[in-house]
Amino acid sequence: MRFHQIFLFWSLTRTDVEAFVPTVLINKSFKSVTSFHASSSTETAEQSTQLQGVDEFEQWFVNECADGPDNDTSTYVKHGIFSNGRGLEFVGNEKDVLSNGKAVITLPKSLVLQSIIVEDKEILETIADDWDSVLALQLLRECKKGKQSDIYGYCMLLTRGIDFNSKDALPAPPSTAAHCIRNWTKEQTDVLNESKRGSRLVQIQEKQSMEWRDKYNALPAEDRDGFAETQFYWAMEAVNSRAFKGDFGGENVLKKLSKFLVPFAAVAFALNYIQSGPFASDERITVGLLAFSCAPVVLNFISETFGLKTTDAVLLPYIDSANHLEAARSNIEFDPLKGVFTVCVEGRNCIVEDDNGMKQFYVSYGEKRDTELLLNYGFLPEMKEIVTQDETGDEIRRHLAETFNARKL
């Protein structure tokens, strides 16, 4: 990633990772991702269900990007079904993204939902003002708009092609993280309760459910009237399993001003270089231009040192469709000058050949503990592959519970 005095980029990781700062590259040694296999007898029906909403999403994305800068996303990736579920198939030229540094995914910021994470929860007016409930409400409101929504295709992807306003979407659309433990039955969580480690995870999930209920009850009356509690939980699950967090301005006035001044500072930097040459005529002009060129850096320093500690949470359509591989040297960046998020690769391990021969494109969500993965995402790293015809999830969830209980981490 390029990082210069004037041109700044911000890197992102999935939620609950440390807030990030401008950086050159995130280098970590990570583990592999869970893989579950469906048998051939259930594969067709399962694929059909998992790909519902994909056509609407991909067509919407192409249409939304048609009038903007060149966007090669559809040239490199598309949705597909793999041994670990729905993900992104890499269909482009690997040399373009590995040797030439082209972005695999380019996402205009206009298609992004965003909220602010405030470190000091005491300053929130109500618990409903917390980042995830704010982002969940934004998502619900967009889904309710139907085709009038600016992110209609994204809504269709998350609801698996179901019209949010139809009876089919009641009591809530299909789960976006089906095997996270809030969706388990009592009999399934009883397996977790067989160990102290598993019991602690169940307690964490119960506490999370209580917090979500409190957040729903703290919503304004018009929002509670507009959305059922089950729909709110669906959106909270989507947000907590898909959102990325990082620092790229948000509502921070100083940071916004800093970014606004970047192009002007670049001009000032150039003029200062000219003025400081042998033909410089006024030292005061030179000093003034130098000071102005440093303004973005100074404002960022003031904000970080004396300002309110905040981070931004974002839902990133297309990018969040990529499955997680912690070893993947992916680089998710926000370019404030172009107003786009991009995903570039720093190594071949972002593109992995699946058992079905397709190439799957992975990103890393950052370092994730087993507890967070099973709580919010519904999978664990380094799990053995299993073959199942079980449509209730019992076999998969038992395997998840037994694997979680057996670990010493």
Coordinates of C-alpha atoms in Angstrom, one line a residue:
M1 CA 0.0 0.0 0.0
R2 CA 1.2 3.5 -0.8
F3 CA 1.6 5.9 2.1
H4 CA 3.0 9.4 1.4
Q5 CA 3.0 12.8 3.1
I6 CA -0.1 13.9 1.3
F7 CA -1.9 10.9 -0.2
L8 CA -3.3 8.8 2.7
F9 CA -5.1 5.4 2.6
W10 CA -6.9 3.7 5.4
S11 CA -6.9 -0.1 5.9
L12 CA -9.8 -2.1 7.4
T13 CA -10.4 -5.2 9.3
R14 CA -13.7 -7.0 10.2
T15 CA -15.4 -5.8 13.4
D16 CA -13.9 -6.2 16.8
V17 CA -10.3 -5.9 15.5
E18 CA -8.2 -3.0 16.9
A19 CA -8.7 0.4 15.3
F20 CA -6.3 0.9 12.5
V21 CA -4.1 3.8 11.3
P22 CA -2.5 4.5 8.0
T23 CA -0.2 1.5 7.3
V24 CA 1.9 0.0 4.6
L25 CA 0.8 -3.6 4.9
I26 CA -0.8 -5.9 7.4
N27 CA 1.4 -9.0 7.7
K28 CA 0.2 -11.8 10.0
S29 CA 0.6 -15.5 10.1
F30 CA -2.9 -17.0 10.2
K31 CA -4.8 -20.3 10.1
S32 CA -7.2 -21.9 7.6
V33 CA -10.9 -21.7 7.5
T34 CA -13.7 -24.2 8.2
S35 CA -14.9 -26.4 5.4
F36 CA -18.1 -28.3 5.4
H37 CA -19.1 -30.6 2.5
A38 CA -22.7 -31.3 1.4
S39 CA -23.4 -34.6 -0.3
S40 CA -24.2 -34.7 -4.0
S41 CA -27.8 -35.6 -3.2
T42 CA -28.5 -32.3 -1.5
E43 CA -26.0 -30.1 -3.4
T44 CA -28.4 -28.8 -6.1
A45 CA -31.1 -27.7 -3.6
E46 CA -28.5 -26.2 -1.3
Q47 CA -26.8 -24.3 -4.1
S48 CA -30.1 -22.9 -5.3
T49 CA -30.9 -21.6 -1.8
Q50 CA -27.5 -20.1 -1.2
L51 CA -27.4 -18.3 -4.6
Q52 CA -30.8 -16.7 -4.2
G53 CA -30.5 -12.9 -4.5
V54 CA -27.1 -13.1 -6.2
D55 CA -28.3 -12.3 -9.7
E56 CA -30.1 -9.2 -8.5
F57 CA -27.1 -8.1 -6.5
E58 CA -24.5 -8.5 -9.2
Q59 CA -26.7 -6.8 -11.8
W60 CA -27.4 -3.9 -9.4
F61 CA -23.7 -3.5 -8.7
V62 CA -22.8 -3.3 -12.4
N63 CA -25.6 -0.7 -13.0
E64 CA -24.5 1.4 -10.0
C65 CA -20.9 1.5 -11.1
A66 CA -21.6 2.0 -14.8
D67 CA -21.6 5.9 -14.7
G68 CA -18.5 6.1 -12.4
P69 CA -14.8 5.6 -12.8
D70 CA -13.6 2.3 -14.4
N71 CA -14.6 -0.6 -12.2
D72 CA -13.3 -4.0 -13.0
T73 CA -14.8 -5.9 -10.1
S74 CA -17.1 -8.1 -12.2
T75 CA -14.0 -9.0 -14.4
Y76 CA -12.3 -10.6 -11.4
V77 CA -14.9 -12.0 -9.1
K78 CA -18.5 -13.4 -9.0
H79 CA -20.5 -15.3 -6.4
G80 CA -20.2 -19.1 -6.3
I81 CA -20.7 -22.1 -4.2
F82 CA -17.7 -23.8 -2.6
S83 CA -17.0 -26.5 0.0
N84 CA -17.4 -23.9 2.8
G85 CA -20.6 -22.4 1.4
R86 CA -21.2 -19.3 -0.7
G87 CA -18.2 -17.1 -1.5
L88 CA -16.5 -15.3 -4.3
E89 CA -15.1 -17.1 -7.3
F90 CA -12.0 -15.5 -8.8
V91 CA -12.5 -15.5 -12.6
G92 CA -9.9 -12.9 -13.7
N93 CA -6.3 -12.8 -14.7
E94 CA -4.1 -13.5 -11.6
K95 CA -1.2 -11.7 -13.1
D96 CA -3.3 -8.4 -13.1
V97 CA -3.8 -8.5 -9.4
L98 CA -0.6 -10.2 -8.3
S99 CA 2.0 -8.5 -10.5
N100 CA 0.3 -5.3 -11.7
G101 CA -1.4 -4.5 -8.4
K102 CA -4.9 -4.0 -9.8
A103 CA -7.7 -3.9 -7.3
V104 CA -9.8 -7.1 -7.2
I105 CA -12.9 -5.2 -5.9
T106 CA -13.6 -1.5 -6.1
L107 CA -16.5 -0.2 -4.1
P108 CA -17.9 3.4 -4.3
K109 CA -18.4 4.9 -0.9
S110 CA -21.9 5.9 -2.0
L111 CA -22.9 2.2 -1.7
V112 CA -21.6 1.9 1.9
L113 CA -23.6 2.1 5.1
Q114 CA -21.6 3.6 8.0
S115 CA -21.9 4.3 11.7
I116 CA -19.6 5.5 14.5
I117 CA -18.1 3.4 17.2
V118 CA -17.7 5.5 20.4
E119 CA -15.2 4.0 22.9
D120 CA -16.8 5.7 25.9
K121 CA -20.3 4.2 26.0
E122 CA -21.2 6.5 28.9
I123 CA -21.6 9.5 26.5
L124 CA -24.2 7.7 24.4
E125 CA -27.7 9.2 24.9
T126 CA -29.2 5.7 24.9
I127 CA -28.0 2.2 24.4
A128 CA -29.8 2.3 21.0
D129 CA -27.2 4.8 19.9
D130 CA -24.5 2.2 19.9
W131 CA -22.8 1.5 16.6
D132 CA -24.4 -1.8 15.7
S133 CA -27.9 -0.9 16.5
V134 CA -27.5 2.4 14.5
L135 CA -26.1 0.4 11.5
A136 CA -28.8 -2.3 11.9
L137 CA -31.5 0.4 11.7
Q138 CA -29.9 1.9 8.6
L139 CA -29.9 -1.5 7.0
L140 CA -33.6 -2.2 7.9
R141 CA -34.7 1.2 6.6
E142 CA -33.0 0.5 3.3
C143 CA -34.5 -3.0 3.0
K144 CA -37.9 -1.5 3.7
K145 CA -37.5 0.9 0.8
G146 CA -37.4 -2.0 -1.7
K147 CA -36.4 -1.0 -5.2
Q148 CA -36.2 2.7 -4.1
S149 CA -33.2 2.0 -1.9
D150 CA -29.8 3.0 -3.2
I151 CA -28.5 -0.4 -2.0
Y152 CA -31.4 -2.5 -3.2
G153 CA -29.2 -5.2 -4.7
Y154 CA -27.3 -5.5 -1.4
C155 CA -30.5 -5.9 0.5
M156 CA -31.6 -8.6 -1.9
L157 CA -28.4 -10.4 -1.3
L158 CA -28.8 -10.4 2.4
T159 CA -32.4 -11.5 2.3
R160 CA -31.6 -14.3 -0.1
G161 CA -33.8 -12.7 -2.8
I162 CA -36.9 -12.3 -0.6
D163 CA -38.8 -9.1 -0.7
F164 CA -38.4 -7.6 2.8
N165 CA -41.9 -6.2 2.8
S166 CA -43.5 -9.6 1.8
K167 CA -45.0 -12.2 4.1
D168 CA -42.1 -14.5 3.1
A169 CA -39.8 -12.2 5.1
L170 CA -41.7 -12.7 8.3
P171 CA -40.9 -13.1 11.1
A172 CA -37.5 -12.3 9.6
P173 CA -35.4 -13.0 6.4
P174 CA -33.1 -16.0 6.4
S175 CA -30.1 -15.8 8.8
T176 CA -26.9 -14.3 7.4
A177 CA -24.8 -16.5 9.8
A178 CA -26.9 -19.6 10.1
H179 CA -24.5 -21.6 12.4
C180 CA -23.6 -18.9 15.0
I181 CA -24.8 -20.2 18.3
R182 CA -27.8 -17.8 18.8
N183 CA -29.5 -19.9 16.1
W184 CA -28.8 -23.2 17.9
T185 CA -31.5 -25.2 19.7
K186 CA -31.2 -26.0 23.5
E187 CA -30.2 -29.5 22.7
Q188 CA -27.4 -28.2 20.4
T189 CA -26.1 -25.7 23.0
D190 CA -26.2 -28.5 25.7
V191 CA -23.2 -30.0 23.9
L192 CA -21.3 -26.8 24.5
N193 CA -22.3 -26.8 28.1
E194 CA -20.3 -30.1 28.6
S195 CA -17.2 -28.0 29.0
K196 CA -16.3 -24.9 31.1
R197 CA -15.1 -23.2 27.9
G198 CA -18.3 -24.0 26.1
S199 CA -20.4 -22.9 29.1
R200 CA -18.7 -19.5 29.1
L201 CA -19.5 -19.1 25.4
V202 CA -23.1 -19.9 26.0
Q203 CA -23.2 -17.3 28.8
I204 CA -21.6 -14.7 26.5
Q205 CA -24.2 -15.4 23.9
E206 CA -27.0 -15.0 26.5
K207 CA -25.6 -11.7 27.6
Q208 CA -25.4 -10.5 24.0
S209 CA -29.0 -11.5 23.4
M210 CA -30.0 -9.5 26.5
E211 CA -28.1 -6.5 25.2
W212 CA -29.8 -6.7 21.8
R213 CA -33.2 -6.9 23.5
D214 CA -32.3 -3.8 25.5
K215 CA -31.2 -2.0 22.4
Y216 CA -34.4 -2.8 20.6
N217 CA -36.5 -1.6 23.6
A218 CA -34.5 1.6 23.7
L219 CA -35.3 2.4 20.0
P220 CA -37.7 5.3 19.3
A221 CA -41.4 4.2 19.2
E222 CA -41.6 4.8 15.5
D223 CA -38.8 2.4 14.8
R224 CA -40.2 -0.3 17.1
D225 CA -43.6 0.1 15.3
G226 CA -41.8 -0.1 11.9
F227 CA -39.7 -3.2 12.6
A228 CA -40.4 -6.4 14.5
E229 CA -38.0 -7.5 17.2
T230 CA -37.1 -10.5 15.1
Q231 CA -36.3 -8.2 12.1
F232 CA -34.0 -6.1 14.4
Y233 CA -32.2 -9.2 15.6
W234 CA -31.7 -10.3 11.9
A235 CA -30.2 -7.0 11.1
M236 CA -28.0 -7.0 14.2
E237 CA -26.7 -10.5 13.2
A238 CA -25.9 -9.2 9.7
V239 CA -24.1 -6.2 11.1
N240 CA -22.0 -8.2 13.6
S241 CA -21.1 -10.8 11.1
R242 CA -20.4 -8.6 8.1
A243 CA -19.3 -5.1 9.2
F244 CA -15.7 -3.9 9.1
K245 CA -14.3 -1.3 11.4
G246 CA -11.6 1.3 11.0
D247 CA -10.8 5.0 11.0
F248 CA -11.6 7.0 7.9
G249 CA -13.3 10.2 9.2
G250 CA -16.9 9.4 10.0
E251 CA -18.5 12.3 11.8
N252 CA -15.2 13.5 13.2
V253 CA -15.1 17.2 12.1
L254 CA -11.3 17.6 12.4
K255 CA -10.7 14.4 10.3
K256 CA -13.2 15.5 7.7
L257 CA -11.6 18.9 7.5
S258 CA -8.2 17.2 7.3
K259 CA -9.3 15.1 4.3
F260 CA -11.0 18.1 2.6
L261 CA -7.6 19.9 2.8
V262 CA -5.5 17.1 1.4
P263 CA -5.7 18.2 -2.3
F264 CA -5.2 21.8 -1.4
A265 CA -2.2 20.8 0.8
A266 CA -0.7 19.0 -2.2
V267 CA -0.9 22.1 -4.3
A268 CA 0.6 24.1 -1.4
F269 CA 3.4 21.6 -1.1
A270 CA 4.2 22.0 -4.8
L271 CA 4.1 25.7 -4.6
N272 CA 6.3 25.7 -1.5
Y273 CA 8.8 23.7 -3.4
I274 CA 8.9 26.3 -6.2
Q275 CA 8.9 29.2 -3.8
S276 CA 11.8 27.8 -1.8
G277 CA 14.0 27.6 -4.9
P278 CA 16.5 30.1 -6.1
F279 CA 13.8 32.4 -7.5
A280 CA 11.8 32.7 -4.2
S281 CA 10.8 36.3 -3.6
D282 CA 9.0 36.3 -0.3
E283 CA 10.0 34.2 2.7
R284 CA 6.6 34.8 4.3
I285 CA 4.8 33.2 1.4
T286 CA 7.1 30.2 1.6
V287 CA 6.5 29.8 5.3
G288 CA 2.7 30.1 4.8
L289 CA 2.6 27.5 2.0
L290 CA 4.7 25.1 4.1
A291 CA 2.3 25.5 7.1
F292 CA -0.8 25.0 4.9
S293 CA 0.7 21.8 3.3
C294 CA 1.2 20.4 6.8
A295 CA -2.4 21.2 7.9
P296 CA -3.9 17.7 7.3
V297 CA -1.2 16.1 9.4
V298 CA -1.6 18.6 12.2
L299 CA -5.4 18.3 12.3
N300 CA -5.1 14.5 12.4
F301 CA -2.7 14.8 15.3
I302 CA -5.0 17.1 17.2
S303 CA -8.0 14.8 16.6
E304 CA -6.1 11.7 17.8
T305 CA -4.6 13.4 20.9
F306 CA -7.4 15.6 22.1
G307 CA -10.6 14.6 20.3
L308 CA -13.3 12.1 21.0
K309 CA -12.0 8.5 20.5
T310 CA -14.1 7.1 17.7
T311 CA -13.9 4.4 15.0
D312 CA -16.1 3.8 12.0
A313 CA -18.1 0.7 11.2
V314 CA -19.1 0.0 7.6
L315 CA -21.0 -2.6 5.6
L316 CA -19.1 -3.2 2.4
P317 CA -21.2 -4.8 -0.4
Y318 CA -19.3 -7.4 -2.4
I319 CA -16.2 -7.2 -0.2
D320 CA -18.1 -8.8 2.7
S321 CA -19.1 -11.7 0.4
A322 CA -15.6 -13.0 0.5
N323 CA -15.0 -15.8 3.0
H324 CA -12.4 -15.5 5.8
L325 CA -8.9 -17.0 5.6
E326 CA -6.6 -15.5 8.2
A327 CA -3.6 -16.4 6.1
A328 CA -4.9 -14.3 3.2
R329 CA -2.7 -11.3 2.6
S330 CA -5.5 -9.1 1.5
N331 CA -5.4 -5.4 1.8
I332 CA -8.7 -3.5 2.2
E333 CA -8.2 0.2 1.8
F334 CA -10.2 3.4 1.7
D335 CA -9.1 6.1 -0.7
P336 CA -10.6 9.4 0.5
L337 CA -9.6 11.2 -2.7
K338 CA -11.4 8.9 -5.0
G339 CA -14.1 8.0 -2.5
V340 CA -13.7 4.2 -3.0
F341 CA -12.9 1.1 -1.0
T342 CA -10.6 -1.3 -2.8
V343 CA -9.3 -4.8 -2.1
C344 CA -5.8 -5.7 -3.4
V345 CA -3.8 -8.9 -2.8
E346 CA -0.3 -9.1 -1.5
G347 CA 0.2 -12.8 -2.2
R348 CA -1.1 -15.9 -3.9
N349 CA -2.8 -17.2 -0.8
C350 CA -5.8 -15.0 -1.4
I351 CA -6.8 -17.1 -4.3
V352 CA -7.2 -20.8 -3.4
E353 CA -8.4 -23.7 -5.6
D354 CA -11.4 -25.3 -4.0
D355 CA -12.2 -29.1 -4.0
N356 CA -14.6 -28.5 -6.9
G357 CA -11.8 -27.0 -9.0
M358 CA -13.0 -23.4 -8.8
K359 CA -10.7 -20.7 -7.5
Q360 CA -12.1 -19.0 -4.4
F361 CA -11.1 -15.4 -3.5
Y362 CA -10.5 -14.9 0.3
V363 CA -9.9 -11.9 2.5
S364 CA -8.7 -11.9 6.1
Y365 CA -11.1 -10.4 8.7
G366 CA -8.1 -10.0 11.0
E367 CA -7.2 -12.1 14.0
K368 CA -10.3 -13.8 15.4
R369 CA -10.6 -15.9 18.5
D370 CA -12.7 -19.1 18.5
T371 CA -15.2 -17.4 20.8
E372 CA -15.9 -14.6 18.4
L373 CA -16.0 -16.8 15.3
L374 CA -18.6 -19.1 16.8
L375 CA -20.6 -16.4 18.4
N376 CA -20.9 -14.1 15.4
Y377 CA -19.9 -16.0 12.3
G378 CA -20.8 -19.7 13.0
F379 CA -17.5 -21.4 12.0
L380 CA -14.1 -22.3 13.5
P381 CA -10.6 -22.5 11.9
E382 CA -8.7 -25.7 11.3
M383 CA -11.8 -27.9 11.4
K384 CA -11.9 -31.3 9.6
E385 CA -14.1 -31.5 6.6
I386 CA -17.4 -33.5 7.2
V387 CA -19.9 -34.9 4.8
T388 CA -23.5 -34.4 5.9
Q389 CA -27.0 -34.8 4.5
D390 CA -28.5 -33.2 7.7
E391 CA -30.6 -30.2 6.8
T392 CA -31.3 -29.2 10.5
G393 CA -27.6 -28.4 11.2
D394 CA -27.4 -30.9 14.1
E395 CA -24.4 -32.7 12.8
I396 CA -22.5 -29.6 11.8
R397 CA -23.3 -27.8 15.1
R398 CA -22.3 -30.9 17.2
H399 CA -19.0 -31.0 15.3
L400 CA -18.5 -27.2 16.0
A401 CA -19.4 -27.7 19.7
E402 CA -17.1 -30.7 20.2
T403 CA -14.2 -29.0 18.4
F404 CA -14.7 -25.8 20.4
N405 CA -14.8 -27.7 23.7
A406 CA -11.7 -29.7 22.8
R407 CA -9.5 -26.7 22.3
K408 CA -7.3 -25.2 25.0
L409 CA -7.1 -21.7 23.6

